[in-house]
CSV table of C-alpha atoms and ligand atoms in Angstrom, one decimal:
chain,number,residue,atom,x,y,z
A,47,UNK,CA,6.3,234.3,57.0
A,48,UNK,CA,7.4,237.3,58.9
A,49,UNK,CA,8.4,239.3,55.8
A,50,UNK,CA,5.3,238.0,54.2
A,51,UNK,CA,3.1,239.8,56.8
A,52,UNK,CA,5.2,243.0,56.3
A,53,UNK,CA,4.5,242.8,52.5
A,54,UNK,CA,0.9,242.1,53.1
A,55,UNK,CA,0.5,245.1,55.3
A,56,UNK,CA,2.3,247.4,52.9
A,57,UNK,CA,0.2,246.1,50.0
A,58,UNK,CA,-3.1,246.3,51.8
A,59,UNK,CA,-2.2,249.8,52.9
A,60,UNK,CA,-1.8,251.0,49.4
A,61,UNK,CA,-4.5,249.0,47.7
A,62,UNK,CA,-7.2,250.0,50.3
A,63,UNK,CA,-6.2,253.5,50.9
A,64,UNK,CA,-4.4,253.5,54.3
A,65,UNK,CA,-0.9,254.6,53.4
A,66,UNK,CA,0.7,255.9,50.2
A,67,UNK,CA,4.4,256.7,49.5
A,68,UNK,CA,4.9,260.5,49.5
A,69,UNK,CA,5.2,262.0,46.0
A,70,UNK,CA,4.8,258.6,44.5
A,71,UNK,CA,4.2,259.8,40.9
A,72,UNK,CA,7.6,261.4,41.1
A,73,UNK,CA,9.3,258.2,42.2
A,74,UNK,CA,8.7,258.8,45.9
A,75,UNK,CA,10.4,261.0,48.5
A,76,UNK,CA,12.5,259.2,51.2
A,77,UNK,CA,11.2,259.0,54.7
A,78,UNK,CA,7.8,260.5,54.1
A,79,UNK,CA,4.3,258.9,53.7
A,80,UNK,CA,0.8,260.1,53.0
A,81,UNK,CA,-2.2,258.7,54.8
A,82,UNK,CA,-5.1,257.9,52.5
A,83,UNK,CA,-8.8,258.0,53.1
A,84,UNK,CA,-8.9,255.0,55.5
A,85,UNK,CA,-5.5,255.8,56.9
A,86,UNK,CA,-6.6,259.3,58.0
A,87,UNK,CA,-9.6,257.8,59.8
A,88,UNK,CA,-7.5,255.2,61.5
A,89,UNK,CA,-4.9,257.8,62.5
A,90,UNK,CA,-7.6,260.1,63.9
A,91,UNK,CA,-9.1,257.3,65.9
A,92,UNK,CA,-5.7,256.4,67.4
A,93,UNK,CA,-5.1,260.0,68.3
A,94,UNK,CA,-8.7,260.3,69.7
A,95,UNK,CA,-8.2,257.1,71.8
A,96,UNK,CA,-4.9,258.5,73.2
A,97,UNK,CA,-6.3,262.0,73.8
A,98,UNK,CA,-9.4,260.8,75.6
A,99,UNK,CA,-7.4,258.4,77.7
A,100,UNK,CA,-5.0,261.1,78.8
A,101,UNK,CA,-7.2,264.1,79.2
A,102,UNK,CA,-10.4,262.3,80.4
A,103,UNK,CA,-9.4,258.9,81.6
A,104,UNK,CA,-6.7,260.3,83.8
A,105,UNK,CA,-6.7,262.9,86.5
A,106,UNK,CA,-5.3,266.4,86.2
A,107,UNK,CA,-4.0,266.4,82.7
A,108,UNK,CA,-4.5,269.3,80.4
A,109,UNK,CA,-3.7,269.7,76.7
A,110,UNK,CA,-1.5,271.9,74.6
A,111,UNK,CA,-0.8,272.5,70.9
A,112,UNK,CA,2.5,274.4,70.6
A,113,UNK,CA,4.1,275.6,67.4
A,114,UNK,CA,6.5,273.4,65.4
A,115,UNK,CA,8.8,276.4,65.0
A,116,UNK,CA,10.5,277.6,68.1
A,117,UNK,CA,13.5,279.9,68.8
A,118,UNK,CA,16.8,278.0,68.2
A,119,UNK,CA,17.7,278.8,71.8
A,120,UNK,CA,15.2,276.1,72.8
A,121,UNK,CA,17.4,273.5,71.1
A,122,UNK,CA,20.5,274.7,72.8
A,123,UNK,CA,18.8,274.3,76.2
A,124,UNK,CA,17.3,270.9,75.3
A,125,UNK,CA,20.7,269.5,74.3
A,126,UNK,CA,19.6,268.8,70.7
A,127,UNK,CA,22.2,271.1,69.2
A,128,UNK,CA,24.9,269.5,71.2
A,129,UNK,CA,24.5,266.1,72.8
A,130,UNK,CA,23.8,263.1,70.6
A,131,UNK,CA,21.8,265.0,68.0
A,132,UNK,CA,24.9,266.9,66.6
A,133,UNK,CA,28.0,264.9,67.2
A,134,UNK,CA,30.3,263.0,65.0
A,135,UNK,CA,28.7,259.6,65.2
A,136,UNK,CA,28.5,256.2,63.6
A,137,UNK,CA,25.2,254.4,63.1
A,138,UNK,CA,24.5,250.7,63.3
A,139,UNK,CA,23.0,249.6,60.0
A,140,UNK,CA,20.9,247.0,61.8
A,141,UNK,CA,19.6,248.4,65.0
A,142,UNK,CA,20.1,252.1,64.1
A,143,UNK,CA,21.6,253.0,67.5
A,144,UNK,CA,24.2,255.7,67.1
A,145,UNK,CA,27.5,255.8,69.0
A,146,UNK,CA,30.3,258.2,69.5
A,147,UNK,CA,33.5,257.0,67.9
A,148,UNK,CA,35.2,256.4,71.3
A,149,UNK,CA,32.5,253.9,72.2
A,150,UNK,CA,33.4,251.6,69.3
A,151,UNK,CA,35.6,248.6,69.6
A,152,UNK,CA,36.3,246.1,66.8
A,153,UNK,CA,34.4,248.2,64.4
A,154,UNK,CA,31.0,246.7,65.1
A,155,UNK,CA,27.9,247.7,66.9
A,156,UNK,CA,28.4,247.4,70.7
A,157,UNK,CA,24.7,246.6,71.1
A,158,UNK,CA,23.9,244.0,68.4
A,159,UNK,CA,27.2,243.4,66.6
A,160,UNK,CA,25.8,244.9,63.3
A,161,UNK,CA,27.8,246.7,60.6
A,162,UNK,CA,28.4,250.4,61.2
A,163,UNK,CA,28.3,253.4,58.9
A,164,UNK,CA,31.4,255.7,58.4
A,165,UNK,CA,31.7,258.4,61.1
A,166,UNK,CA,29.7,261.4,60.1
A,167,UNK,CA,28.7,264.7,61.6
A,168,UNK,CA,25.1,264.3,62.4
A,169,UNK,CA,22.5,266.7,63.2
A,170,UNK,CA,19.1,265.1,63.2
A,171,UNK,CA,17.3,268.4,63.3
A,172,UNK,CA,15.8,269.7,60.0
A,173,UNK,CA,16.9,273.2,59.3
A,174,UNK,CA,14.8,275.9,57.8
A,175,UNK,CA,14.9,279.6,57.3
A,176,UNK,CA,12.6,282.2,58.7
A,177,UNK,CA,11.9,285.0,56.2
A,178,UNK,CA,12.6,284.8,52.5
A,179,UNK,CA,16.3,285.5,52.7
A,180,UNK,CA,18.4,282.6,53.6
A,181,UNK,CA,20.7,284.3,56.1
A,182,UNK,CA,22.4,282.9,59.1
A,183,UNK,CA,20.4,285.0,61.6
A,184,UNK,CA,17.1,283.6,60.4
A,185,UNK,CA,18.0,279.9,60.8
A,186,UNK,CA,15.5,277.8,62.6
A,187,UNK,CA,14.7,274.1,63.1
A,188,UNK,CA,11.6,271.9,62.8
A,189,UNK,CA,11.1,270.4,66.2
A,190,UNK,CA,12.5,266.9,66.6
A,191,UNK,CA,10.1,266.1,69.5
A,192,UNK,CA,6.9,267.8,70.6
A,193,UNK,CA,7.7,268.0,74.4
A,194,UNK,CA,9.8,271.1,74.3
A,195,UNK,CA,6.7,273.2,73.6
A,196,UNK,CA,5.3,271.9,76.9
A,197,UNK,CA,8.4,272.8,79.0
A,198,UNK,CA,8.7,276.4,77.6
A,199,UNK,CA,5.0,276.9,78.4
A,200,UNK,CA,5.3,275.4,81.9
A,201,UNK,CA,4.7,278.7,83.7
A,202,UNK,CA,1.9,279.8,81.3
A,203,UNK,CA,0.1,276.5,81.9
A,204,UNK,CA,0.5,276.5,85.7
A,205,UNK,CA,-0.7,280.1,86.0
A,206,UNK,CA,-3.6,280.0,83.5
A,207,UNK,CA,-5.0,276.7,84.7
A,208,UNK,CA,-4.1,277.2,88.5
A,209,UNK,CA,-2.6,273.7,88.5
A,210,UNK,CA,-1.1,272.0,91.5
A,211,UNK,CA,1.5,269.4,91.3
A,212,UNK,CA,1.2,266.6,90.4
A,213,UNK,CA,-0.3,267.3,87.0
A,214,UNK,CA,0.3,266.5,83.3
A,215,UNK,CA,0.3,268.1,79.9
A,216,UNK,CA,-0.6,266.2,76.8
A,217,UNK,CA,0.2,267.1,73.2
A,218,UNK,CA,-0.1,265.5,69.8
A,219,UNK,CA,1.8,266.9,66.9
A,220,UNK,CA,4.3,266.5,64.0
A,221,UNK,CA,8.0,266.1,64.6
A,222,UNK,CA,10.8,265.9,62.1
A,223,UNK,CA,14.2,264.2,62.2
A,224,UNK,CA,16.8,263.9,59.5
A,225,UNK,CA,17.0,260.2,59.9
A,226,UNK,CA,20.0,258.8,58.0
A,227,UNK,CA,18.3,255.6,57.2
A,228,UNK,CA,14.5,255.9,57.2
A,229,UNK,CA,13.1,252.4,56.8
A,230,UNK,CA,10.6,249.7,57.4
A,231,UNK,CA,7.6,251.4,55.9
A,232,UNK,CA,6.2,254.0,58.3
A,233,UNK,CA,8.3,252.7,61.2
A,234,UNK,CA,11.2,255.1,60.8
A,235,UNK,CA,10.4,258.2,58.8
A,236,UNK,CA,11.7,261.8,58.6
A,237,UNK,CA,8.3,263.3,59.3
A,238,UNK,CA,6.1,261.7,61.9
A,239,UNK,CA,3.6,262.4,64.6
A,240,UNK,CA,4.1,262.0,68.3
A,241,UNK,CA,1.7,261.8,71.2
A,242,UNK,CA,3.6,263.0,74.3
A,243,UNK,CA,2.5,263.5,77.9
A,244,UNK,CA,4.7,265.2,80.5
A,245,UNK,CA,3.9,264.5,84.1
A,246,UNK,CA,5.2,267.0,86.6
A,247,UNK,CA,5.7,265.8,90.2
A,248,UNK,CA,7.8,266.3,93.3
A,249,UNK,CA,11.2,264.7,92.7
A,250,UNK,CA,10.7,262.1,95.5
A,251,UNK,CA,7.5,260.9,93.8
A,252,UNK,CA,9.0,260.5,90.3
A,253,UNK,CA,9.9,256.8,90.7
A,254,UNK,CA,6.4,255.9,91.9
A,255,UNK,CA,4.8,257.8,88.9
A,256,UNK,CA,7.3,256.1,86.5
A,257,UNK,CA,5.9,252.7,87.5
A,258,UNK,CA,2.3,254.1,87.3
A,259,UNK,CA,2.7,255.4,83.8
A,260,UNK,CA,4.6,252.3,82.6
A,261,UNK,CA,1.6,250.2,83.6
A,262,UNK,CA,-1.0,252.7,82.2
A,263,UNK,CA,0.7,252.9,78.9
A,264,UNK,CA,0.9,249.1,78.4
A,265,UNK,CA,-2.8,248.8,79.4
A,266,UNK,CA,-3.7,251.3,76.7
A,267,UNK,CA,-2.4,249.0,74.0
A,268,UNK,CA,-4.1,246.0,75.6
A,269,UNK,CA,-7.4,247.7,75.9
A,270,UNK,CA,-7.2,248.6,72.2
A,271,UNK,CA,-6.8,244.9,71.3
A,272,UNK,CA,-3.0,244.6,70.9
A,273,UNK,CA,-2.1,241.0,71.8
A,274,UNK,CA,-0.2,240.6,75.1
A,275,UNK,CA,2.4,238.4,73.6
A,276,UNK,CA,3.3,241.1,71.0
A,277,UNK,CA,4.3,243.6,73.7
A,278,UNK,CA,7.2,243.8,76.0
A,279,UNK,CA,9.2,246.2,78.1
A,280,UNK,CA,12.9,246.8,77.8
A,281,UNK,CA,14.8,248.6,80.6
A,282,UNK,CA,17.3,250.8,78.7
A,283,UNK,CA,20.7,250.6,80.3
A,284,UNK,CA,22.5,253.8,81.3
A,285,UNK,CA,24.9,253.9,78.4
A,286,UNK,CA,22.1,253.7,75.9
A,287,UNK,CA,19.8,256.2,77.4
A,288,UNK,CA,18.8,259.5,75.8
A,289,UNK,CA,20.9,262.4,77.1
A,290,UNK,CA,18.0,263.7,79.3
A,291,UNK,CA,16.9,260.4,80.9
A,292,UNK,CA,17.6,259.2,84.4
A,293,UNK,CA,15.6,256.1,83.7
A,294,UNK,CA,14.1,254.9,80.5
A,295,UNK,CA,12.1,252.0,79.3
A,296,UNK,CA,11.1,251.2,75.8
A,297,UNK,CA,7.7,249.6,75.2
A,298,UNK,CA,8.5,247.3,72.3
A,299,UNK,CA,6.1,245.7,69.8
A,300,UNK,CA,6.8,242.5,67.8
A,301,UNK,CA,6.7,244.0,64.3
A,302,UNK,CA,6.8,241.7,61.3
A,303,UNK,CA,10.5,242.6,61.2
A,304,UNK,CA,11.2,241.9,64.9
A,305,UNK,CA,10.9,243.5,68.3
A,306,UNK,CA,11.2,247.3,68.1
A,307,UNK,CA,10.4,250.4,70.2
A,308,UNK,CA,6.9,251.8,69.9
A,309,UNK,CA,6.9,254.1,72.9
A,310,UNK,CA,9.3,255.4,75.5
A,311,UNK,CA,8.7,256.2,79.2
A,312,UNK,CA,11.4,258.5,80.6
A,313,UNK,CA,12.2,259.9,83.9
A,314,UNK,CA,13.7,263.2,82.7
A,315,UNK,CA,14.4,264.5,86.2
A,316,UNK,CA,14.7,268.3,86.3
A,317,UNK,CA,16.9,268.4,83.1
A,318,UNK,CA,14.4,270.3,81.0
A,319,UNK,CA,13.0,272.9,83.4
A,320,UNK,CA,16.4,273.7,84.9
A,321,UNK,CA,18.1,274.0,81.5
A,322,UNK,CA,15.3,276.2,80.2
A,323,UNK,CA,15.6,278.4,83.3
A,324,UNK,CA,19.3,278.7,82.7
A,325,UNK,CA,19.1,279.5,79.0
A,326,UNK,CA,16.0,281.8,79.1
A,327,UNK,CA,16.8,283.6,82.4
A,328,UNK,CA,13.3,282.8,83.6
A,329,UNK,CA,12.9,280.9,86.9
A,330,UNK,CA,10.8,277.9,86.1
A,331,UNK,CA,10.7,276.5,89.6
A,332,UNK,CA,7.4,275.6,91.0
A,333,UNK,CA,6.2,277.3,94.2
A,334,UNK,CA,4.6,274.8,96.6
A,335,UNK,CA,2.2,277.0,98.6
A,336,UNK,CA,1.6,274.5,101.3
A,337,UNK,CA,5.2,274.0,102.2
A,338,UNK,CA,6.4,277.5,101.1
A,339,UNK,CA,9.1,275.8,99.0
A,340,UNK,CA,10.4,276.3,95.5
A,341,UNK,CA,11.7,273.5,93.5
A,342,UNK,CA,12.1,272.1,89.9
A,343,UNK,CA,9.5,269.4,89.5
A,344,UNK,CA,10.7,266.1,88.0
A,345,UNK,CA,9.2,265.0,84.7
A,346,UNK,CA,7.9,261.6,83.7
A,347,UNK,CA,7.4,261.5,80.0
A,348,UNK,CA,5.4,259.1,77.9
A,349,UNK,CA,6.2,259.4,74.2
A,350,UNK,CA,4.5,257.3,71.5
A,351,UNK,CA,4.7,257.6,67.7
A,352,UNK,CA,1.3,257.8,66.0
A,353,UNK,CA,2.7,256.3,62.7
A,354,UNK,CA,4.5,253.4,64.5
A,355,UNK,CA,1.5,252.6,66.6
A,356,UNK,CA,-0.7,252.7,63.5
A,357,UNK,CA,1.6,250.1,61.9
A,358,UNK,CA,1.4,248.0,65.0
A,359,UNK,CA,-2.5,248.2,65.1
A,360,UNK,CA,-2.6,247.1,61.4
A,361,UNK,CA,-0.2,244.2,61.9
A,362,UNK,CA,-1.8,243.0,65.1
A,363,UNK,CA,-5.3,242.9,63.7
A,364,UNK,CA,-4.5,241.4,60.4
A,365,UNK,CA,-5.9,237.9,60.0
A,366,UNK,CA,-6.1,235.5,57.1
A,367,UNK,CA,-8.6,232.6,56.9
A,368,UNK,CA,-7.6,229.9,54.4
A,369,UNK,CA,-10.6,228.5,52.5
A,370,UNK,CA,-12.7,231.5,53.3
A,371,UNK,CA,-14.9,232.6,56.1
A,372,UNK,CA,-17.9,233.5,54.0
A,373,UNK,CA,-19.7,230.9,52.1
A,374,UNK,CA,-21.7,233.2,49.9
A,375,UNK,CA,-19.7,233.0,46.7
A,376,UNK,CA,-18.0,230.4,44.6
A,377,UNK,CA,-14.7,232.1,45.3
A,378,UNK,CA,-15.0,231.3,49.0
A,379,UNK,CA,-12.1,228.9,48.7
A,380,UNK,CA,-9.9,231.9,48.4
A,381,UNK,CA,-7.9,233.0,51.4
A,382,UNK,CA,-9.9,235.8,53.0
A,383,UNK,CA,-8.3,238.7,54.9
A,384,UNK,CA,-9.8,240.3,58.0
A,385,UNK,CA,-8.7,243.4,59.9
A,386,UNK,CA,-9.9,242.8,63.4
A,387,UNK,CA,-9.4,246.3,64.6
A,388,UNK,CA,-10.9,247.4,67.9
A,389,UNK,CA,-14.3,249.1,67.5
A,390,UNK,CA,-13.0,252.5,68.3
A,391,UNK,CA,-10.1,252.2,65.8
A,392,UNK,CA,-12.0,250.7,62.8
A,393,UNK,CA,-12.0,253.4,60.1
A,394,UNK,CA,-15.4,252.5,58.8
A,395,UNK,CA,-18.1,251.4,61.3
A,396,UNK,CA,-20.9,250.6,58.9
A,397,UNK,CA,-21.2,249.7,55.3
A,398,UNK,CA,-24.6,249.9,53.6
A,399,UNK,CA,-25.1,247.5,50.7
A,400,UNK,CA,-28.1,247.1,48.4
A,401,UNK,CA,-28.4,243.4,47.5
A,402,UNK,CA,-28.3,244.3,43.8
A,403,UNK,CA,-27.6,247.6,42.0
A,404,UNK,CA,-30.0,247.4,39.2
A,405,UNK,CA,-33.2,247.8,41.1
A,406,UNK,CA,-33.9,251.5,41.7
A,407,UNK,CA,-36.2,251.0,44.6
A,408,UNK,CA,-33.7,248.9,46.4
A,409,UNK,CA,-30.9,251.3,45.7
A,410,UNK,CA,-33.0,254.2,46.9
A,411,UNK,CA,-33.8,252.5,50.1
A,412,UNK,CA,-30.1,251.6,50.7
A,413,UNK,CA,-29.1,255.2,50.0
A,414,UNK,CA,-31.8,256.5,52.4
A,415,UNK,CA,-30.4,254.2,55.2
A,416,UNK,CA,-26.9,255.4,54.4
A,417,UNK,CA,-27.9,259.1,54.6
A,418,UNK,CA,-29.6,258.6,57.9
A,419,UNK,CA,-26.7,256.6,59.5
A,420,UNK,CA,-23.8,258.6,58.2
A,421,UNK,CA,-24.4,261.5,60.7
A,422,UNK,CA,-23.9,258.9,63.5
A,423,UNK,CA,-21.2,256.6,62.3
A,424,UNK,CA,-18.5,256.7,59.7
A,425,UNK,CA,-20.3,254.9,56.9
A,426,UNK,CA,-19.6,253.6,53.4
A,427,UNK,CA,-22.1,252.9,50.6
A,428,UNK,CA,-21.1,250.1,48.3
A,429,UNK,CA,-23.1,248.6,45.5
A,430,UNK,CA,-20.3,247.1,43.2
A,431,UNK,CA,-19.9,243.4,42.9
A,432,UNK,CA,-21.5,240.3,44.4
A,433,UNK,CA,-22.7,240.6,48.0
A,434,UNK,CA,-20.0,238.1,49.2
A,435,UNK,CA,-17.3,240.0,47.5
A,436,UNK,CA,-18.5,243.2,49.2
A,437,UNK,CA,-18.5,241.5,52.6
A,438,UNK,CA,-14.9,240.5,52.0
A,439,UNK,CA,-13.9,243.9,50.9
A,440,UNK,CA,-15.3,245.4,54.1
A,441,UNK,CA,-13.8,242.6,56.3
A,442,UNK,CA,-10.4,243.4,54.8
A,443,UNK,CA,-10.6,247.0,56.0
A,444,UNK,CA,-12.1,246.2,59.4
A,445,UNK,CA,-15.6,247.5,58.9
A,446,UNK,CA,-17.7,246.5,61.9
A,447,UNK,CA,-21.1,246.1,60.4
A,448,UNK,CA,-22.5,245.4,56.9
A,449,UNK,CA,-26.2,246.3,56.4
A,450,UNK,CA,-27.8,244.6,53.4
A,451,UNK,CA,-31.0,246.0,51.9
A,452,UNK,CA,-32.9,243.2,50.1
A,453,UNK,CA,-36.3,242.8,48.5
A,454,UNK,CA,-37.9,242.0,51.9
A,455,UNK,CA,-36.6,245.3,53.1
A,456,UNK,CA,-39.0,247.1,50.8
A,457,UNK,CA,-42.1,245.4,52.3
A,458,UNK,CA,-40.9,244.8,55.9
A,459,UNK,CA,-38.9,248.0,56.4
A,460,UNK,CA,-36.0,246.0,57.8
A,461,UNK,CA,-32.6,244.8,56.6
A,462,UNK,CA,-29.9,242.3,57.5
A,463,UNK,CA,-27.1,243.4,59.8
A,464,UNK,CA,-23.9,241.3,59.7
A,465,UNK,CA,-21.2,241.5,62.3
A,466,UNK,CA,-17.6,241.5,61.2
A,467,UNK,CA,-16.1,239.1,63.8
A,468,UNK,CA,-18.9,236.6,64.2
A,469,UNK,CA,-20.4,237.0,60.7
A,470,UNK,CA,-23.7,236.5,62.4
A,471,UNK,CA,-26.6,238.0,60.6
A,472,UNK,CA,-30.0,239.1,61.9
A,473,UNK,CA,-32.9,241.2,60.6
A,474,UNK,CA,-33.4,244.6,62.2
A,475,UNK,CA,-36.1,247.2,61.7
A,476,UNK,CA,-34.6,250.2,59.8
A,477,UNK,CA,-36.1,252.6,62.4
A,478,UNK,CA,-34.2,250.8,65.2
A,479,UNK,CA,-30.8,250.6,63.4
A,480,UNK,CA,-29.0,253.3,65.3
A,481,UNK,CA,-30.1,252.0,68.7
A,482,UNK,CA,-29.3,248.4,67.7
A,483,UNK,CA,-25.8,249.2,66.4
A,484,UNK,CA,-25.1,251.3,69.5
A,485,UNK,CA,-26.2,248.4,71.7
A,486,UNK,CA,-24.1,245.8,69.9
A,487,UNK,CA,-21.1,248.1,70.1
A,488,UNK,CA,-21.5,248.4,73.8
A,489,UNK,CA,-22.1,244.7,74.6
A,490,UNK,CA,-20.0,242.8,72.0
A,491,UNK,CA,-16.9,244.8,71.8
A,492,UNK,CA,-14.7,245.8,74.7
A,493,UNK,CA,-15.1,249.3,76.0
B,19,GAP,N1,10.5,263.3,73.7
B,19,GAP,C1,11.1,262.1,73.8
B,19,GAP,C2,11.3,261.4,72.5
B,19,GAP,O1,11.1,262.0,71.4
B,19,GAP,P1,12.1,259.2,71.3
B,19,GAP,O2,12.4,257.9,71.9
B,19,GAP,O3,13.2,259.9,70.5
B,19,GAP,O4,11.7,260.1,72.6
B,19,GAP,C3,9.6,258.8,71.0
B,19,GAP,O5,10.8,259.2,70.4
B,19,GAP,C4,8.7,258.0,70.1
B,19,GAP,O6,8.5,258.8,68.8
B,19,GAP,C5,9.3,256.7,69.6
B,19,GAP,O7,9.1,255.7,70.5
B,19,GAP,C6,8.6,256.5,68.3
B,19,GAP,O8,7.3,255.9,68.5
B,19,GAP,C7,8.5,257.9,67.7
B,19,GAP,N2,9.6,258.2,66.8
B,19,GAP,C8,10.8,258.6,67.0
B,19,GAP,N3,11.5,258.7,65.9
B,19,GAP,C9,10.7,258.3,64.9
B,19,GAP,C10,10.9,258.2,63.5
B,19,GAP,N4,12.0,258.6,62.9
B,19,GAP,N5,9.9,257.8,62.7
B,19,GAP,C11,8.7,257.4,63.3
B,19,GAP,N6,8.5,257.5,64.7
B,19,GAP,C12,9.5,258.0,65.4
């Protein structure tokens, strides 16, 4: 059953244009995926929901978009060229945790008992060369996490925005890791996107903000419709923590293949700012004008993968109704799929459907409605197949409203509006459509 859901999500993703394997016509390229026409809308909606929450829903958080390429000195200071990311390690084939050889007893995973890979020299960072000649001096790395761009710009941001502690910096961007074993569809890939927020506070306040952000982040998923029973928090014990973390929790989601991390909340202490001060020679301490004191702020980080969360939103909203929800076609005995995505995540908000496609007046009317609405909502026009089949196609991709233009529409200047979740239909005047849709969105679906 569990693997069944996994297969269904992968199949739906390809069939309906959410996610494709990278370079598929060449047999694929490990650890990379492409987001199709619906996937890109869903992804943008997830990023928008996160960005709006962080920069507008919260107090005192500003944005940044730093370069993927940075001087390799950054990765010395961050520990990525040394700790964990560049050691001789073994990896558990089941849970993918990596361990130093001296941590291993009985040749099995200390965490889950799984089989281990042979020891190998790992560096998870992707190397590249700056300039056309592949010489040593020009070696650089694609960032394995987005947050370092925030730390190295700490002073620029404080000065340009005249920020006072506590404050946060949010960033969304690509990250790359040479994962040894990319797997589980878009769960573990070599190229992915992160949404990270770094919260700078006085060291004494860091534990309080850790709790605050833990709660806020869980609420974000719940507000976007993720079921409570599919989320849990794991306190990461000291020996498993990332090299920078004083405290770390994983927010885990119950994926079709089991509970796995979707987001981390980390108390990074002053690890990053003090190391970047040391390696760059720039004093990155914050000057507290009120108390006339200088100190390294502590950082609470929230770090979520866009791709992983997209997988979770798809899996969580997927619903099958045996025997059919719609009674409009003979085939209603079939199992019907529904993607009950939150209104702000649904890739298509409105589908406009002429009842039949061989009546030019009807088609013209439907196309006029489509043209008017598409500047307000992401819309799709669909005239192929029976009306019942078209409803089901739209339900399967999570479209919130289907508007059907029929013969009465020509006389009465109205049409039928059908809601995805209730399948309730009512007639609405075409001139009132935008207002009606806005109103239903406000009332029927959670904010
Ligand atoms: N700056 C801290 C940091 O990067 P992390 O736990 O290594 O922490 C944070 O990564 C999040 O990034 C993860 O919870 C996950 O959602 C996402 N992520 C990390 N590696 C990934 C991969 N190989 N594929 C997809 N997402 C990944």
